[in-house]
Short mmCIF file of C-alpha atoms in Angstrom, two decimals:
data_model
loop_
_atom_site.label_atom_id
_atom_site.label_comp_id
_atom_site.label_asym_id
_atom_site.label_seq_id
_atom_site.Cartn_x
_atom_site.Cartn_y
_atom_site.Cartn_z
CA GLU A 1 24.06 2.32 77.70
CA PRO A 2 22.43 5.40 79.25
CA GLU A 3 18.71 5.63 78.70
CA VAL A 4 15.75 7.89 79.19
CA THR A 5 13.39 6.52 81.83
CA GLN A 6 9.72 7.36 82.23
CA THR A 7 7.13 6.77 84.93
CA PRO A 8 4.44 5.63 85.11
CA SER A 9 4.37 3.19 82.22
CA HIS A 10 0.57 3.30 82.24
CA GLN A 11 -1.90 5.57 83.98
CA VAL A 12 -5.68 5.60 83.92
CA THR A 13 -7.30 8.83 85.02
CA GLN A 14 -10.78 10.30 85.24
CA MET A 15 -11.69 13.08 82.84
CA GLY A 16 -11.02 16.44 84.45
CA GLN A 17 -8.22 15.19 86.70
CA GLU A 18 -4.64 16.43 86.59
CA VAL A 19 -1.85 14.09 85.54
CA ILE A 20 1.92 14.38 85.96
CA LEU A 21 4.17 12.27 83.78
CA ARG A 22 7.75 11.95 84.89
CA CYS A 23 10.97 11.49 83.00
CA VAL A 24 14.65 11.17 83.85
CA PRO A 25 16.64 12.26 80.79
CA ILE A 26 20.18 11.05 80.07
CA SER A 27 22.42 12.79 82.58
CA ASN A 28 24.71 14.89 80.37
CA HIS A 29 21.94 15.94 77.98
CA LEU A 30 20.84 19.55 77.81
CA TYR A 31 17.73 19.42 75.61
CA PHE A 32 14.53 17.74 76.65
CA TYR A 33 11.36 16.98 74.74
CA TRP A 34 7.86 15.60 75.02
CA TYR A 35 6.13 13.88 72.12
CA ARG A 36 2.88 11.98 72.01
CA GLN A 37 1.23 9.39 69.82
CA ILE A 38 -2.54 9.02 69.77
CA LEU A 39 -3.47 5.47 68.81
CA GLY A 40 -3.37 5.04 65.05
CA GLN A 41 -1.79 8.44 64.41
CA LYS A 42 1.73 9.73 63.87
CA VAL A 43 4.07 10.66 66.69
CA GLU A 44 3.60 14.41 67.33
CA PHE A 45 5.91 16.99 68.86
CA LEU A 46 4.63 18.77 71.96
CA VAL A 47 7.46 20.82 73.45
CA SER A 48 11.20 21.25 73.76
CA PHE A 49 12.97 22.58 76.85
CA TYR A 50 16.44 24.02 77.33
CA ASN A 51 18.12 26.00 80.06
CA ASN A 52 15.04 25.80 82.26
CA GLU A 53 12.66 27.24 79.75
CA ILE A 54 10.51 26.19 76.82
CA SER A 55 12.43 26.68 73.56
CA GLU A 56 9.72 25.57 71.17
CA LYS A 57 6.16 24.26 71.41
CA SER A 58 3.52 23.01 69.03
CA GLU A 59 -0.10 24.12 68.70
CA ILE A 60 -1.08 21.08 70.75
CA PHE A 61 0.84 22.40 73.76
CA ASP A 62 -1.74 24.90 75.00
CA ASP A 63 -2.46 26.21 78.50
CA GLN A 64 -3.61 22.76 79.57
CA PHE A 65 -0.01 21.55 79.44
CA SER A 66 3.08 22.59 81.35
CA VAL A 67 6.62 21.27 81.77
CA GLU A 68 9.06 21.59 84.60
CA ARG A 69 12.52 20.47 85.62
CA PRO A 70 12.02 20.60 89.38
CA ASP A 71 15.27 19.18 90.69
CA GLY A 72 17.96 18.99 88.00
CA SER A 73 17.29 15.37 87.11
CA ASN A 74 13.55 14.96 86.57
CA PHE A 75 11.61 16.48 83.69
CA THR A 76 7.84 16.46 84.08
CA LEU A 77 4.81 17.00 81.88
CA LYS A 78 1.68 18.17 83.66
CA ILE A 79 -1.70 17.88 81.98
CA ARG A 80 -4.45 19.79 83.73
CA SER A 81 -8.14 18.95 83.48
CA THR A 82 -7.61 15.94 81.23
CA LYS A 83 -9.94 15.24 78.32
CA LEU A 84 -10.78 11.98 76.58
CA GLU A 85 -8.73 13.10 73.57
CA ASP A 86 -5.60 13.38 75.74
CA SER A 87 -5.45 9.57 75.79
CA ALA A 88 -2.15 8.76 74.09
CA MET A 89 1.36 7.41 74.55
CA TYR A 90 3.55 10.24 75.83
CA PHE A 91 7.25 10.01 75.04
CA CYS A 92 10.01 11.89 76.78
CA ALA A 93 13.27 12.41 74.88
CA SER A 94 16.62 14.11 75.37
CA SER A 95 19.66 15.12 73.36
CA GLU A 96 23.11 16.56 73.97
CA THR A 97 22.78 19.39 71.50
CA ARG A 98 20.01 21.19 69.71
CA MET A 99 19.95 19.89 66.16
CA GLY A 100 21.51 17.23 64.01
CA ASN A 101 22.27 15.10 67.04
CA THR A 102 20.70 11.83 68.10
CA ILE A 103 17.52 12.29 70.14
CA TYR A 104 17.00 9.46 72.62
CA PHE A 105 13.50 8.40 73.54
CA GLY A 106 12.07 6.75 76.63
CA GLU A 107 9.66 3.81 76.52
CA GLY A 108 6.65 6.05 76.87
CA SER A 109 3.85 6.57 79.37
CA TRP A 110 0.49 5.32 78.19
CA LEU A 111 -2.26 7.66 79.44
CA THR A 112 -5.87 6.56 79.32
CA VAL A 113 -8.52 9.15 80.19
CA VAL A 114 -11.92 7.67 81.03
CA ILE B 1 2.24 21.81 58.19
CA LEU B 2 5.19 19.60 57.27
CA ASN B 3 4.33 16.36 55.52
CA VAL B 4 6.52 13.31 56.11
CA GLU B 5 5.31 10.13 54.46
CA GLN B 6 6.58 6.57 54.66
CA SER B 7 5.85 3.70 52.36
CA PRO B 8 4.82 1.00 52.48
CA GLN B 9 2.75 1.13 55.68
CA SER B 10 3.49 -2.53 56.30
CA LEU B 11 5.63 -5.19 54.78
CA HIS B 12 5.83 -8.97 55.20
CA VAL B 13 9.04 -10.63 54.07
CA GLN B 14 10.60 -14.05 54.44
CA GLU B 15 13.71 -14.58 56.56
CA GLY B 16 16.76 -13.98 54.40
CA ASP B 17 15.03 -11.55 52.02
CA SER B 18 16.47 -8.09 51.59
CA THR B 19 14.02 -5.23 51.76
CA ASN B 20 13.80 -1.48 51.60
CA PHE B 21 11.34 1.25 52.38
CA THR B 22 10.99 4.95 51.72
CA CYS B 23 10.63 8.16 53.66
CA SER B 24 9.68 11.33 51.80
CA PHE B 25 9.95 14.77 53.35
CA PRO B 26 9.96 18.46 52.36
CA SER B 27 13.06 19.38 50.38
CA SER B 28 13.17 22.93 51.75
CA ASN B 29 14.60 24.01 55.11
CA PHE B 30 16.21 20.61 55.59
CA TYR B 31 18.46 20.11 58.57
CA ALA B 32 18.49 16.38 59.39
CA LEU B 33 16.66 13.12 58.81
CA HIS B 34 16.41 10.60 61.65
CA TRP B 35 15.62 6.89 61.42
CA TYR B 36 14.33 4.90 64.39
CA ARG B 37 13.55 1.25 64.98
CA TRP B 38 10.62 0.77 67.34
CA GLU B 39 9.57 -2.51 68.88
CA THR B 40 6.33 -2.71 70.83
CA ALA B 41 6.70 -1.87 74.54
CA LYS B 42 10.24 -0.59 74.02
CA SER B 43 11.67 2.84 73.41
CA PRO B 44 12.31 3.86 69.79
CA GLU B 45 15.93 2.99 69.06
CA ALA B 46 17.93 5.58 67.13
CA LEU B 47 19.46 4.09 63.98
CA PHE B 48 20.79 7.02 61.97
CA VAL B 49 20.94 10.79 61.86
CA MET B 50 21.64 11.99 58.33
CA THR B 51 22.43 15.57 57.48
CA LEU B 52 24.21 15.76 54.11
CA ASN B 53 22.77 15.18 50.65
CA GLY B 54 24.16 11.88 49.38
CA ASP B 55 24.84 10.58 52.90
CA GLU B 56 24.98 6.84 53.22
CA LYS B 57 25.09 5.26 56.65
CA LYS B 58 25.36 1.65 57.73
CA LYS B 59 24.80 -0.25 60.97
CA GLY B 60 25.25 -3.98 60.59
CA ARG B 61 22.77 -5.22 57.98
CA ILE B 62 20.84 -1.94 57.97
CA SER B 63 21.81 0.98 55.78
CA ALA B 64 20.23 4.26 54.71
CA THR B 65 20.66 6.81 51.95
CA LEU B 66 19.62 10.44 51.77
CA ASN B 67 18.58 12.71 48.90
CA THR B 68 17.74 16.15 50.26
CA LYS B 69 17.23 17.76 46.83
CA GLU B 70 14.33 15.49 45.96
CA GLY B 71 13.27 14.90 49.56
CA TYR B 72 13.60 11.17 50.17
CA SER B 73 15.55 8.63 52.17
CA TYR B 74 15.70 4.87 51.74
CA LEU B 75 16.27 2.36 54.52
CA TYR B 76 17.65 -1.03 53.44
CA ILE B 77 17.79 -4.25 55.41
CA LYS B 78 19.98 -6.98 53.98
CA GLY B 79 19.13 -10.60 54.78
CA SER B 80 16.16 -9.87 57.06
CA GLN B 81 15.95 -11.81 60.31
CA PRO B 82 12.87 -12.33 62.55
CA GLU B 83 14.45 -9.99 65.11
CA ASP B 84 14.30 -7.18 62.53
CA SER B 85 10.50 -7.22 62.90
CA ALA B 86 9.59 -3.77 64.17
CA THR B 87 8.16 -0.45 63.08
CA TYR B 88 10.71 1.77 61.34
CA LEU B 89 10.10 5.48 61.79
CA CYS B 90 11.67 8.37 59.97
CA ALA B 91 11.60 11.91 61.33
CA PHE B 92 12.40 15.19 59.59
CA ASN B 93 14.22 17.97 61.40
CA ASN B 94 13.99 21.41 59.86
CA ALA B 95 15.56 24.61 61.15
CA GLY B 96 13.44 24.41 64.30
CA ASN B 97 13.96 22.14 67.23
CA MET B 98 11.23 19.58 66.59
CA LEU B 99 11.04 16.28 64.76
CA THR B 100 8.17 15.66 62.37
CA PHE B 101 7.52 11.94 62.11
CA GLY B 102 6.25 9.79 59.31
CA GLY B 103 3.62 7.16 59.96
CA GLY B 104 6.15 4.33 60.07
CA THR B 105 6.68 1.13 58.12
CA ARG B 106 5.76 -1.99 60.04
CA LEU B 107 8.06 -4.83 59.03
CA MET B 108 7.27 -8.45 59.79
CA VAL B 109 9.90 -11.08 59.00
CA LYS B 110 8.64 -14.64 58.84
CA PRO B 111 11.03 -17.44 59.82
#
C-alpha cells in the first residue's frame, strides 16, 4: 500500500539552527500537510499546500516556518532559528482531494532542540 | 478555537471484552470526522472518514457511528485483542482544510 515517508526519523539540533524536514507524499495526491505534536499535547495543524502554494496555515505557522515542493516529489518543512519549544513530532500528510477524503500520515520526524 | 474532546483518556480492558469510546466536536460547520489508530513509532492509520449524520462504518471488529447534530461519534471495538492496543484519535474537519484533533484514547488490551 502506498505510504507517506518522512526523513529524518529523529533529529537533534542546537537552538538557533535551521532544520529541514523532508517528506515524500503518496504519488497521486495533490494536497499536502504538516502537523506537529508537542509531547503530552494534541496533534496540531501547521499548514496545507496545494498547487505549489500554501492554501491554509495556523497561527503556529509564522515567519519562522516555510514549506516547499522543490522537485515534484519531495515536500519539505523548514524551521529557521529553532527554539526549545519547537521540539515536537512533526507529521507530514497527504490526500487526493481537499476535504472529506482520507488523509494519510507519515511516521513522523521527532525534532529535539537543545 | 475548535474544541475536540475524547473520552476516556485511557482504557484497560481484558482480551475478548468489547469496548467503546467517545469523540465530541462542534456541531456547527461540520464537514467530516476522521478516526485514526496510532501505534507508537508507526504512522497514524486511517480507520474511517464520516461525513453524514447517522453514518455507521465498519472495518472488521471496529465500527463507528456519527451524530453531527449533537456533535459526537462513538468508536466500538468488538472482542478486543492485544493487537488492538493503540491510541485512537479522532479529528474534526470543518469547512476549512485542516483537521482538529482530540487528545486520543489510549487503549490497552490485556491477554
